[in-house]
Protein backbone atom coordinates (compact mmCIF):
# COMPACT_ATOMS: atom_id res chain seq x y z
CA UNK A 1 0.00 0.00 0.00
CA UNK A 2 1.44 3.36 -0.99
CA UNK A 3 1.90 6.24 1.40
CA UNK A 4 -0.12 9.45 1.10
CA UNK A 5 2.10 12.29 -0.01
CA UNK A 6 0.77 15.61 1.29
CA UNK A 7 2.21 18.71 -0.36
CA UNK A 8 3.88 21.40 1.69
CA UNK A 9 1.62 24.09 0.24
CA UNK A 10 3.88 26.87 1.55
CA UNK A 11 6.25 25.81 -1.28
CA UNK A 12 3.52 25.64 -3.97
CA UNK A 13 2.18 28.42 -6.20
CA UNK A 14 -0.76 27.60 -8.48
CA UNK A 15 -1.67 30.00 -11.26
CA UNK A 16 -4.21 30.06 -14.07
CA UNK A 17 -2.42 30.50 -17.40
CA UNK A 18 -3.58 32.79 -20.21
CA UNK A 19 -4.97 29.66 -21.91
CA UNK A 20 -7.07 28.74 -18.86
CA UNK A 21 -4.87 25.89 -17.61
CA UNK A 22 -3.59 25.55 -14.06
CA UNK A 23 0.18 25.60 -13.64
CA UNK A 24 2.23 24.83 -10.55
CA UNK A 25 5.54 26.17 -9.35
CA UNK A 26 6.73 23.80 -6.60
CA UNK A 27 10.15 24.77 -5.29
CA UNK A 28 12.42 24.70 -8.37
CA UNK A 29 10.07 22.53 -10.45
CA UNK A 30 7.59 24.13 -12.84
CA UNK A 31 4.61 22.17 -14.10
CA UNK A 32 3.02 24.08 -17.02
CA UNK A 33 -0.20 22.08 -16.62
CA UNK A 34 -1.54 20.19 -13.65
CA UNK A 35 -4.86 18.39 -13.18
CA UNK A 36 -6.85 18.80 -9.99
CA UNK A 37 -9.13 16.07 -8.59
CA UNK A 38 -11.20 15.71 -5.47
CA UNK A 39 -10.55 12.42 -3.70
CA UNK A 40 -13.96 12.54 -2.01
CA UNK A 41 -16.09 14.99 -4.04
CA UNK A 42 -19.31 14.46 -2.08
CA UNK A 43 -17.93 14.08 1.42
CA UNK A 44 -15.01 16.52 1.39
CA UNK A 45 -15.37 19.02 -1.49
CA UNK A 46 -12.55 21.24 -0.17
CA UNK A 47 -10.17 18.63 1.21
CA UNK A 48 -7.95 15.79 -0.02
CA UNK A 49 -7.25 17.37 -3.41
CA UNK A 50 -5.05 15.32 -5.71
CA UNK A 51 -2.61 17.27 -7.90
CA UNK A 52 -1.37 15.36 -10.96
CA UNK A 53 1.04 16.11 -13.75
CA UNK A 54 0.21 15.85 -17.47
CA UNK A 55 0.93 12.11 -17.44
CA UNK A 56 -1.50 11.54 -14.59
CA UNK A 57 1.19 10.93 -11.97
CA UNK A 58 0.29 12.32 -8.59
CA UNK A 59 2.53 15.15 -7.46
CA UNK A 60 0.86 15.27 -4.05
CA UNK A 61 -2.28 15.87 -2.04
CA UNK A 62 -3.51 19.13 -0.63
CA UNK A 63 -5.12 18.46 2.71
CA UNK A 64 -7.38 21.54 2.67
CA UNK A 65 -7.96 24.40 0.21
CA UNK A 66 -7.79 26.90 3.06
CA UNK A 67 -4.04 26.17 3.37
CA UNK A 68 -3.33 27.79 -0.01
CA UNK A 69 -2.53 31.45 -0.60
CA UNK A 70 -5.49 33.37 -2.07
CA UNK A 71 -4.29 33.37 -5.71
CA UNK A 72 -3.48 29.65 -5.61
CA UNK A 73 -6.78 28.87 -3.91
CA UNK A 74 -8.72 30.76 -6.59
CA UNK A 75 -6.88 28.92 -9.42
CA UNK A 76 -7.57 25.51 -7.84
CA UNK A 77 -11.21 26.35 -7.01
CA UNK A 78 -11.93 27.48 -10.57
CA UNK A 79 -10.44 24.27 -11.95
CA UNK A 80 -12.54 22.20 -9.55
CA UNK A 81 -15.70 24.10 -10.54
CA UNK A 82 -14.99 23.33 -14.18
CA UNK A 83 -14.10 19.67 -13.62
CA UNK A 84 -17.06 18.94 -11.34
CA UNK A 85 -19.66 21.11 -13.08
CA UNK A 86 -22.98 19.44 -12.23
CA UNK A 87 -26.28 21.14 -13.08
CA UNK A 88 -28.95 20.57 -10.45
CA UNK A 89 -32.22 19.09 -11.68
CA UNK A 90 -35.27 20.95 -10.42
CA UNK A 91 -37.90 19.10 -12.46
CA UNK A 92 -38.10 16.21 -14.91
CA UNK A 93 -40.33 17.14 -17.83
CA UNK A 94 -40.01 13.94 -19.85
CA UNK A 95 -38.57 10.49 -19.44
CA UNK A 96 -38.60 7.62 -21.93
CA UNK A 97 -36.83 4.26 -21.91
CA UNK A 98 -36.10 2.71 -25.27
CA UNK A 99 -33.65 0.00 -26.38
CA UNK A 100 -31.52 0.17 -23.24
CA UNK A 101 -31.30 3.97 -23.26
CA UNK A 102 -33.23 6.57 -21.29
CA UNK A 103 -34.10 9.92 -22.83
CA UNK A 104 -34.46 12.73 -20.30
CA UNK A 105 -35.96 16.20 -20.52
CA UNK A 106 -35.19 18.22 -17.41
CA UNK A 107 -35.18 21.72 -16.04
CA UNK A 108 -32.06 22.67 -14.13
CA UNK A 109 -31.10 25.86 -12.35
CA UNK A 110 -29.39 26.77 -15.65
CA UNK A 111 -32.39 26.08 -17.92
CA UNK A 112 -33.80 23.22 -19.99
CA UNK A 113 -31.60 20.25 -20.81
CA UNK A 114 -32.07 17.04 -22.77
CA UNK A 115 -29.72 14.12 -22.33
CA UNK A 116 -29.47 10.37 -22.79
CA UNK A 117 -28.33 7.75 -20.29
CA UNK A 118 -27.53 4.12 -20.84
CA UNK A 119 -28.42 1.30 -18.45
CA UNK A 120 -29.71 2.08 -14.98
CA UNK A 121 -26.69 0.60 -13.23
CA UNK A 122 -24.35 2.80 -15.29
CA UNK A 123 -26.29 6.06 -15.08
CA UNK A 124 -27.65 6.42 -11.55
CA UNK A 125 -25.49 6.90 -8.47
CA UNK A 126 -27.18 7.11 -5.08
CA UNK A 127 -25.11 9.57 -3.07
CA UNK A 128 -27.34 9.60 -0.01
CA UNK A 129 -30.89 8.75 0.96
CA UNK A 130 -32.18 11.83 -0.85
CA UNK A 131 -29.35 12.80 -3.23
CA UNK A 132 -28.94 11.28 -6.71
CA UNK A 133 -26.27 11.72 -9.38
CA UNK A 134 -27.14 10.95 -13.01
CA UNK A 135 -24.38 10.47 -15.60
CA UNK A 136 -25.23 10.74 -19.29
CA UNK A 137 -23.64 8.85 -22.20
CA UNK A 138 -21.08 11.65 -22.67
CA UNK A 139 -19.99 11.57 -19.02
CA UNK A 140 -21.84 14.77 -18.07
CA UNK A 141 -23.20 14.78 -14.54
CA UNK A 142 -26.58 16.00 -13.34
CA UNK A 143 -27.60 16.10 -9.70
CA UNK A 144 -30.87 15.81 -7.86
CA UNK A 145 -29.83 17.37 -4.54
CA UNK A 146 -32.98 16.37 -2.66
CA UNK A 147 -35.55 13.92 -4.04
CA UNK A 148 -38.10 15.19 -1.53
CA UNK A 149 -38.10 18.63 -3.17
CA UNK A 150 -39.07 17.32 -6.60
CA UNK A 151 -42.70 17.50 -7.70
CA UNK A 152 -44.68 14.23 -7.54
CA UNK A 153 -44.35 13.43 -11.23
CA UNK A 154 -40.57 13.97 -11.25
CA UNK A 155 -40.19 11.81 -8.14
CA UNK A 156 -42.23 9.08 -9.84
CA UNK A 157 -39.82 9.06 -12.82
CA UNK A 158 -36.81 8.72 -10.54
CA UNK A 159 -38.39 6.09 -8.29
CA UNK A 160 -38.89 3.78 -11.30
CA UNK A 161 -35.09 3.73 -11.62
CA UNK A 162 -34.24 3.04 -8.00
mmCIF file with all atom_site columns, C-alpha atoms in Angstrom:
data_model
loop_
_atom_site.group_PDB
_atom_site.id
_atom_site.type_symbol
_atom_site.label_atom_id
_atom_site.label_alt_id
_atom_site.label_comp_id
_atom_site.label_asym_id
_atom_site.label_entity_id
_atom_site.label_seq_id
_atom_site.pdbx_PDB_ins_code
_atom_site.Cartn_x
_atom_site.Cartn_y
_atom_site.Cartn_z
_atom_site.occupancy
_atom_site.B_iso_or_equiv
_atom_site.pdbx_formal_charge
_atom_site.auth_seq_id
_atom_site.auth_comp_id
_atom_site.auth_asym_id
_atom_site.auth_atom_id
_atom_site.pdbx_PDB_model_num
ATOM 1   C CA . UNK A 1 1   ? 0.000   0.000  0.000   1.00 0.00 ? 1   UNK A CA 1
ATOM 2   C CA . UNK A 1 2   ? 1.440   3.361  -0.989  1.00 0.00 ? 2   UNK A CA 1
ATOM 3   C CA . UNK A 1 3   ? 1.903   6.238  1.404   1.00 0.00 ? 3   UNK A CA 1
ATOM 4   C CA . UNK A 1 4   ? -0.124  9.446  1.100   1.00 0.00 ? 4   UNK A CA 1
ATOM 5   C CA . UNK A 1 5   ? 2.105   12.290 -0.010  1.00 0.00 ? 5   UNK A CA 1
ATOM 6   C CA . UNK A 1 6   ? 0.767   15.612 1.286   1.00 0.00 ? 6   UNK A CA 1
ATOM 7   C CA . UNK A 1 7   ? 2.213   18.713 -0.360  1.00 0.00 ? 7   UNK A CA 1
ATOM 8   C CA . UNK A 1 8   ? 3.883   21.398 1.689   1.00 0.00 ? 8   UNK A CA 1
ATOM 9   C CA . UNK A 1 9   ? 1.625   24.094 0.241   1.00 0.00 ? 9   UNK A CA 1
ATOM 10  C CA . UNK A 1 10  ? 3.879   26.872 1.547   1.00 0.00 ? 10  UNK A CA 1
ATOM 11  C CA . UNK A 1 11  ? 6.250   25.809 -1.281  1.00 0.00 ? 11  UNK A CA 1
ATOM 12  C CA . UNK A 1 12  ? 3.520   25.645 -3.969  1.00 0.00 ? 12  UNK A CA 1
ATOM 13  C CA . UNK A 1 13  ? 2.179   28.422 -6.204  1.00 0.00 ? 13  UNK A CA 1
ATOM 14  C CA . UNK A 1 14  ? -0.756  27.595 -8.481  1.00 0.00 ? 14  UNK A CA 1
ATOM 15  C CA . UNK A 1 15  ? -1.669  30.001 -11.263 1.00 0.00 ? 15  UNK A CA 1
ATOM 16  C CA . UNK A 1 16  ? -4.211  30.062 -14.072 1.00 0.00 ? 16  UNK A CA 1
ATOM 17  C CA . UNK A 1 17  ? -2.421  30.495 -17.402 1.00 0.00 ? 17  UNK A CA 1
ATOM 18  C CA . UNK A 1 18  ? -3.576  32.785 -20.214 1.00 0.00 ? 18  UNK A CA 1
ATOM 19  C CA . UNK A 1 19  ? -4.970  29.659 -21.906 1.00 0.00 ? 19  UNK A CA 1
ATOM 20  C CA . UNK A 1 20  ? -7.067  28.737 -18.857 1.00 0.00 ? 20  UNK A CA 1
ATOM 21  C CA . UNK A 1 21  ? -4.868  25.893 -17.607 1.00 0.00 ? 21  UNK A CA 1
ATOM 22  C CA . UNK A 1 22  ? -3.585  25.552 -14.061 1.00 0.00 ? 22  UNK A CA 1
ATOM 23  C CA . UNK A 1 23  ? 0.184   25.599 -13.639 1.00 0.00 ? 23  UNK A CA 1
ATOM 24  C CA . UNK A 1 24  ? 2.229   24.827 -10.547 1.00 0.00 ? 24  UNK A CA 1
ATOM 25  C CA . UNK A 1 25  ? 5.542   26.167 -9.347  1.00 0.00 ? 25  UNK A CA 1
ATOM 26  C CA . UNK A 1 26  ? 6.726   23.804 -6.604  1.00 0.00 ? 26  UNK A CA 1
ATOM 27  C CA . UNK A 1 27  ? 10.148  24.775 -5.293  1.00 0.00 ? 27  UNK A CA 1
ATOM 28  C CA . UNK A 1 28  ? 12.420  24.697 -8.374  1.00 0.00 ? 28  UNK A CA 1
ATOM 29  C CA . UNK A 1 29  ? 10.074  22.526 -10.454 1.00 0.00 ? 29  UNK A CA 1
ATOM 30  C CA . UNK A 1 30  ? 7.592   24.125 -12.839 1.00 0.00 ? 30  UNK A CA 1
ATOM 31  C CA . UNK A 1 31  ? 4.612   22.166 -14.101 1.00 0.00 ? 31  UNK A CA 1
ATOM 32  C CA . UNK A 1 32  ? 3.019   24.079 -17.020 1.00 0.00 ? 32  UNK A CA 1
ATOM 33  C CA . UNK A 1 33  ? -0.204  22.084 -16.622 1.00 0.00 ? 33  UNK A CA 1
ATOM 34  C CA . UNK A 1 34  ? -1.545  20.187 -13.648 1.00 0.00 ? 34  UNK A CA 1
ATOM 35  C CA . UNK A 1 35  ? -4.860  18.390 -13.178 1.00 0.00 ? 35  UNK A CA 1
ATOM 36  C CA . UNK A 1 36  ? -6.848  18.798 -9.992  1.00 0.00 ? 36  UNK A CA 1
ATOM 37  C CA . UNK A 1 37  ? -9.128  16.070 -8.595  1.00 0.00 ? 37  UNK A CA 1
ATOM 38  C CA . UNK A 1 38  ? -11.205 15.707 -5.465  1.00 0.00 ? 38  UNK A CA 1
ATOM 39  C CA . UNK A 1 39  ? -10.551 12.418 -3.704  1.00 0.00 ? 39  UNK A CA 1
ATOM 40  C CA . UNK A 1 40  ? -13.963 12.541 -2.009  1.00 0.00 ? 40  UNK A CA 1
ATOM 41  C CA . UNK A 1 41  ? -16.093 14.994 -4.037  1.00 0.00 ? 41  UNK A CA 1
ATOM 42  C CA . UNK A 1 42  ? -19.309 14.462 -2.084  1.00 0.00 ? 42  UNK A CA 1
ATOM 43  C CA . UNK A 1 43  ? -17.929 14.081 1.423   1.00 0.00 ? 43  UNK A CA 1
ATOM 44  C CA . UNK A 1 44  ? -15.012 16.525 1.386   1.00 0.00 ? 44  UNK A CA 1
ATOM 45  C CA . UNK A 1 45  ? -15.371 19.024 -1.488  1.00 0.00 ? 45  UNK A CA 1
ATOM 46  C CA . UNK A 1 46  ? -12.555 21.244 -0.172  1.00 0.00 ? 46  UNK A CA 1
ATOM 47  C CA . UNK A 1 47  ? -10.171 18.629 1.215   1.00 0.00 ? 47  UNK A CA 1
ATOM 48  C CA . UNK A 1 48  ? -7.951  15.792 -0.017  1.00 0.00 ? 48  UNK A CA 1
ATOM 49  C CA . UNK A 1 49  ? -7.252  17.365 -3.406  1.00 0.00 ? 49  UNK A CA 1
ATOM 50  C CA . UNK A 1 50  ? -5.051  15.317 -5.707  1.00 0.00 ? 50  UNK A CA 1
ATOM 51  C CA . UNK A 1 51  ? -2.612  17.271 -7.901  1.00 0.00 ? 51  UNK A CA 1
ATOM 52  C CA . UNK A 1 52  ? -1.375  15.356 -10.956 1.00 0.00 ? 52  UNK A CA 1
ATOM 53  C CA . UNK A 1 53  ? 1.042   16.111 -13.752 1.00 0.00 ? 53  UNK A CA 1
ATOM 54  C CA . UNK A 1 54  ? 0.207   15.845 -17.468 1.00 0.00 ? 54  UNK A CA 1
ATOM 55  C CA . UNK A 1 55  ? 0.926   12.106 -17.438 1.00 0.00 ? 55  UNK A CA 1
ATOM 56  C CA . UNK A 1 56  ? -1.504  11.541 -14.587 1.00 0.00 ? 56  UNK A CA 1
ATOM 57  C CA . UNK A 1 57  ? 1.190   10.928 -11.975 1.00 0.00 ? 57  UNK A CA 1
ATOM 58  C CA . UNK A 1 58  ? 0.287   12.323 -8.589  1.00 0.00 ? 58  UNK A CA 1
ATOM 59  C CA . UNK A 1 59  ? 2.530   15.150 -7.455  1.00 0.00 ? 59  UNK A CA 1
ATOM 60  C CA . UNK A 1 60  ? 0.855   15.267 -4.055  1.00 0.00 ? 60  UNK A CA 1
ATOM 61  C CA . UNK A 1 61  ? -2.280  15.871 -2.042  1.00 0.00 ? 61  UNK A CA 1
ATOM 62  C CA . UNK A 1 62  ? -3.515  19.133 -0.629  1.00 0.00 ? 62  UNK A CA 1
ATOM 63  C CA . UNK A 1 63  ? -5.120  18.461 2.711   1.00 0.00 ? 63  UNK A CA 1
ATOM 64  C CA . UNK A 1 64  ? -7.379  21.542 2.668   1.00 0.00 ? 64  UNK A CA 1
ATOM 65  C CA . UNK A 1 65  ? -7.958  24.396 0.214   1.00 0.00 ? 65  UNK A CA 1
ATOM 66  C CA . UNK A 1 66  ? -7.787  26.900 3.064   1.00 0.00 ? 66  UNK A CA 1
ATOM 67  C CA . UNK A 1 67  ? -4.044  26.166 3.373   1.00 0.00 ? 67  UNK A CA 1
ATOM 68  C CA . UNK A 1 68  ? -3.329  27.790 -0.009  1.00 0.00 ? 68  UNK A CA 1
ATOM 69  C CA . UNK A 1 69  ? -2.532  31.454 -0.604  1.00 0.00 ? 69  UNK A CA 1
ATOM 70  C CA . UNK A 1 70  ? -5.491  33.368 -2.068  1.00 0.00 ? 70  UNK A CA 1
ATOM 71  C CA . UNK A 1 71  ? -4.289  33.373 -5.710  1.00 0.00 ? 71  UNK A CA 1
ATOM 72  C CA . UNK A 1 72  ? -3.476  29.647 -5.615  1.00 0.00 ? 72  UNK A CA 1
ATOM 73  C CA . UNK A 1 73  ? -6.780  28.868 -3.906  1.00 0.00 ? 73  UNK A CA 1
ATOM 74  C CA . UNK A 1 74  ? -8.720  30.765 -6.595  1.00 0.00 ? 74  UNK A CA 1
ATOM 75  C CA . UNK A 1 75  ? -6.885  28.918 -9.415  1.00 0.00 ? 75  UNK A CA 1
ATOM 76  C CA . UNK A 1 76  ? -7.571  25.506 -7.839  1.00 0.00 ? 76  UNK A CA 1
ATOM 77  C CA . UNK A 1 77  ? -11.208 26.350 -7.010  1.00 0.00 ? 77  UNK A CA 1
ATOM 78  C CA . UNK A 1 78  ? -11.927 27.481 -10.570 1.00 0.00 ? 78  UNK A CA 1
ATOM 79  C CA . UNK A 1 79  ? -10.441 24.274 -11.948 1.00 0.00 ? 79  UNK A CA 1
ATOM 80  C CA . UNK A 1 80  ? -12.543 22.198 -9.555  1.00 0.00 ? 80  UNK A CA 1
ATOM 81  C CA . UNK A 1 81  ? -15.705 24.096 -10.543 1.00 0.00 ? 81  UNK A CA 1
ATOM 82  C CA . UNK A 1 82  ? -14.986 23.331 -14.180 1.00 0.00 ? 82  UNK A CA 1
ATOM 83  C CA . UNK A 1 83  ? -14.096 19.667 -13.618 1.00 0.00 ? 83  UNK A CA 1
ATOM 84  C CA . UNK A 1 84  ? -17.061 18.944 -11.342 1.00 0.00 ? 84  UNK A CA 1
ATOM 85  C CA . UNK A 1 85  ? -19.660 21.109 -13.085 1.00 0.00 ? 85  UNK A CA 1
ATOM 86  C CA . UNK A 1 86  ? -22.980 19.443 -12.229 1.00 0.00 ? 86  UNK A CA 1
ATOM 87  C CA . UNK A 1 87  ? -26.281 21.138 -13.081 1.00 0.00 ? 87  UNK A CA 1
ATOM 88  C CA . UNK A 1 88  ? -28.949 20.567 -10.446 1.00 0.00 ? 88  UNK A CA 1
ATOM 89  C CA . UNK A 1 89  ? -32.221 19.088 -11.683 1.00 0.00 ? 89  UNK A CA 1
ATOM 90  C CA . UNK A 1 90  ? -35.275 20.950 -10.425 1.00 0.00 ? 90  UNK A CA 1
ATOM 91  C CA . UNK A 1 91  ? -37.904 19.096 -12.458 1.00 0.00 ? 91  UNK A CA 1
ATOM 92  C CA . UNK A 1 92  ? -38.105 16.209 -14.907 1.00 0.00 ? 92  UNK A CA 1
ATOM 93  C CA . UNK A 1 93  ? -40.330 17.143 -17.833 1.00 0.00 ? 93  UNK A CA 1
ATOM 94  C CA . UNK A 1 94  ? -40.014 13.936 -19.847 1.00 0.00 ? 94  UNK A CA 1
ATOM 95  C CA . UNK A 1 95  ? -38.566 10.489 -19.439 1.00 0.00 ? 95  UNK A CA 1
ATOM 96  C CA . UNK A 1 96  ? -38.602 7.620  -21.925 1.00 0.00 ? 96  UNK A CA 1
ATOM 97  C CA . UNK A 1 97  ? -36.830 4.260  -21.915 1.00 0.00 ? 97  UNK A CA 1
ATOM 98  C CA . UNK A 1 98  ? -36.099 2.712  -25.273 1.00 0.00 ? 98  UNK A CA 1
ATOM 99  C CA . UNK A 1 99  ? -33.651 -0.003 -26.384 1.00 0.00 ? 99  UNK A CA 1
ATOM 100 C CA . UNK A 1 100 ? -31.524 0.175  -23.244 1.00 0.00 ? 100 UNK A CA 1
ATOM 101 C CA . UNK A 1 101 ? -31.304 3.969  -23.255 1.00 0.00 ? 101 UNK A CA 1
ATOM 102 C CA . UNK A 1 102 ? -33.226 6.570  -21.291 1.00 0.00 ? 102 UNK A CA 1
ATOM 103 C CA . UNK A 1 103 ? -34.097 9.917  -22.827 1.00 0.00 ? 103 UNK A CA 1
ATOM 104 C CA . UNK A 1 104 ? -34.458 12.731 -20.302 1.00 0.00 ? 104 UNK A CA 1
ATOM 105 C CA . UNK A 1 105 ? -35.956 16.197 -20.523 1.00 0.00 ? 105 UNK A CA 1
ATOM 106 C CA . UNK A 1 106 ? -35.192 18.225 -17.413 1.00 0.00 ? 106 UNK A CA 1
ATOM 107 C CA . UNK A 1 107 ? -35.179 21.719 -16.044 1.00 0.00 ? 107 UNK A CA 1
ATOM 108 C CA . UNK A 1 108 ? -32.057 22.667 -14.126 1.00 0.00 ? 108 UNK A CA 1
ATOM 109 C CA . UNK A 1 109 ? -31.105 25.864 -12.351 1.00 0.00 ? 109 UNK A CA 1
ATOM 110 C CA . UNK A 1 110 ? -29.391 26.774 -15.654 1.00 0.00 ? 110 UNK A CA 1
ATOM 111 C CA . UNK A 1 111 ? -32.391 26.084 -17.916 1.00 0.00 ? 111 UNK A CA 1
ATOM 112 C CA . UNK A 1 112 ? -33.800 23.219 -19.995 1.00 0.00 ? 112 UNK A CA 1
ATOM 113 C CA . UNK A 1 113 ? -31.605 20.253 -20.807 1.00 0.00 ? 113 UNK A CA 1
ATOM 114 C CA . UNK A 1 114 ? -32.069 17.039 -22.770 1.00 0.00 ? 114 UNK A CA 1
ATOM 115 C CA . UNK A 1 115 ? -29.720 14.121 -22.331 1.00 0.00 ? 115 UNK A CA 1
ATOM 116 C CA . UNK A 1 116 ? -29.474 10.365 -22.791 1.00 0.00 ? 116 UNK A CA 1
ATOM 117 C CA . UNK A 1 117 ? -28.330 7.751  -20.289 1.00 0.00 ? 117 UNK A CA 1
ATOM 118 C CA . UNK A 1 118 ? -27.526 4.118  -20.838 1.00 0.00 ? 118 UNK A CA 1
ATOM 119 C CA . UNK A 1 119 ? -28.416 1.303  -18.453 1.00 0.00 ? 119 UNK A CA 1
ATOM 120 C CA . UNK A 1 120 ? -29.709 2.079  -14.981 1.00 0.00 ? 120 UNK A CA 1
ATOM 121 C CA . UNK A 1 121 ? -26.694 0.605  -13.227 1.00 0.00 ? 121 UNK A CA 1
ATOM 122 C CA . UNK A 1 122 ? -24.350 2.800  -15.291 1.00 0.00 ? 122 UNK A CA 1
ATOM 123 C CA . UNK A 1 123 ? -26.290 6.057  -15.077 1.00 0.00 ? 123 UNK A CA 1
ATOM 124 C CA . UNK A 1 124 ? -27.650 6.415  -11.555 1.00 0.00 ? 124 UNK A CA 1
ATOM 125 C CA . UNK A 1 125 ? -25.493 6.897  -8.466  1.00 0.00 ? 125 UNK A CA 1
ATOM 126 C CA . UNK A 1 126 ? -27.183 7.107  -5.080  1.00 0.00 ? 126 UNK A CA 1
ATOM 127 C CA . UNK A 1 127 ? -25.115 9.571  -3.072  1.00 0.00 ? 127 UNK A CA 1
ATOM 128 C CA . UNK A 1 128 ? -27.345 9.604  -0.008  1.00 0.00 ? 128 UNK A CA 1
ATOM 129 C CA . UNK A 1 129 ? -30.894 8.745  0.965   1.00 0.00 ? 129 UNK A CA 1
ATOM 130 C CA . UNK A 1 130 ? -32.176 11.834 -0.848  1.00 0.00 ? 130 UNK A CA 1
ATOM 131 C CA . UNK A 1 131 ? -29.354 12.803 -3.233  1.00 0.00 ? 131 UNK A CA 1
ATOM 132 C CA . UNK A 1 132 ? -28.940 11.285 -6.714  1.00 0.00 ? 132 UNK A CA 1
ATOM 133 C CA . UNK A 1 133 ? -26.274 11.721 -9.375  1.00 0.00 ? 133 UNK A CA 1
ATOM 134 C CA . UNK A 1 134 ? -27.145 10.950 -13.013 1.00 0.00 ? 134 UNK A CA 1
ATOM 135 C CA . UNK A 1 135 ? -24.380 10.474 -15.598 1.00 0.00 ? 135 UNK A CA 1
ATOM 136 C CA . UNK A 1 136 ? -25.228 10.737 -19.290 1.00 0.00 ? 136 UNK A CA 1
ATOM 137 C CA . UNK A 1 137 ? -23.640 8.847  -22.200 1.00 0.00 ? 137 UNK A CA 1
ATOM 138 C CA . UNK A 1 138 ? -21.078 11.650 -22.673 1.00 0.00 ? 138 UNK A CA 1
ATOM 139 C CA . UNK A 1 139 ? -19.992 11.575 -19.023 1.00 0.00 ? 139 UNK A CA 1
ATOM 140 C CA . UNK A 1 140 ? -21.837 14.774 -18.075 1.00 0.00 ? 140 UNK A CA 1
ATOM 141 C CA . UNK A 1 141 ? -23.198 14.779 -14.544 1.00 0.00 ? 141 UNK A CA 1
ATOM 142 C CA . UNK A 1 142 ? -26.583 16.004 -13.341 1.00 0.00 ? 142 UNK A CA 1
ATOM 143 C CA . UNK A 1 143 ? -27.601 16.101 -9.702  1.00 0.00 ? 143 UNK A CA 1
ATOM 144 C CA . UNK A 1 144 ? -30.869 15.813 -7.857  1.00 0.00 ? 144 UNK A CA 1
ATOM 145 C CA . UNK A 1 145 ? -29.826 17.374 -4.538  1.00 0.00 ? 145 UNK A CA 1
ATOM 146 C CA . UNK A 1 146 ? -32.976 16.369 -2.662  1.00 0.00 ? 146 UNK A CA 1
ATOM 147 C CA . UNK A 1 147 ? -35.549 13.921 -4.038  1.00 0.00 ? 147 UNK A CA 1
ATOM 148 C CA . UNK A 1 148 ? -38.097 15.192 -1.527  1.00 0.00 ? 148 UNK A CA 1
ATOM 149 C CA . UNK A 1 149 ? -38.098 18.630 -3.171  1.00 0.00 ? 149 UNK A CA 1
ATOM 150 C CA . UNK A 1 150 ? -39.075 17.318 -6.601  1.00 0.00 ? 150 UNK A CA 1
ATOM 151 C CA . UNK A 1 151 ? -42.702 17.502 -7.696  1.00 0.00 ? 151 UNK A CA 1
ATOM 152 C CA . UNK A 1 152 ? -44.682 14.234 -7.536  1.00 0.00 ? 152 UNK A CA 1
ATOM 153 C CA . UNK A 1 153 ? -44.346 13.433 -11.234 1.00 0.00 ? 153 UNK A CA 1
ATOM 154 C CA . UNK A 1 154 ? -40.573 13.975 -11.252 1.00 0.00 ? 154 UNK A CA 1
ATOM 155 C CA . UNK A 1 155 ? -40.192 11.809 -8.141  1.00 0.00 ? 155 UNK A CA 1
ATOM 156 C CA . UNK A 1 156 ? -42.232 9.082  -9.838  1.00 0.00 ? 156 UNK A CA 1
ATOM 157 C CA . UNK A 1 157 ? -39.824 9.063  -12.817 1.00 0.00 ? 157 UNK A CA 1
ATOM 158 C CA . UNK A 1 158 ? -36.814 8.718  -10.540 1.00 0.00 ? 158 UNK A CA 1
ATOM 159 C CA . UNK A 1 159 ? -38.393 6.091  -8.293  1.00 0.00 ? 159 UNK A CA 1
ATOM 160 C CA . UNK A 1 160 ? -38.889 3.782  -11.303 1.00 0.00 ? 160 UNK A CA 1
ATOM 161 C CA . UNK A 1 161 ? -35.092 3.729  -11.622 1.00 0.00 ? 161 UNK A CA 1
ATOM 162 C CA . UNK A 1 162 ? -34.239 3.038  -8.000  1.00 0.00 ? 162 UNK A CA 1
#
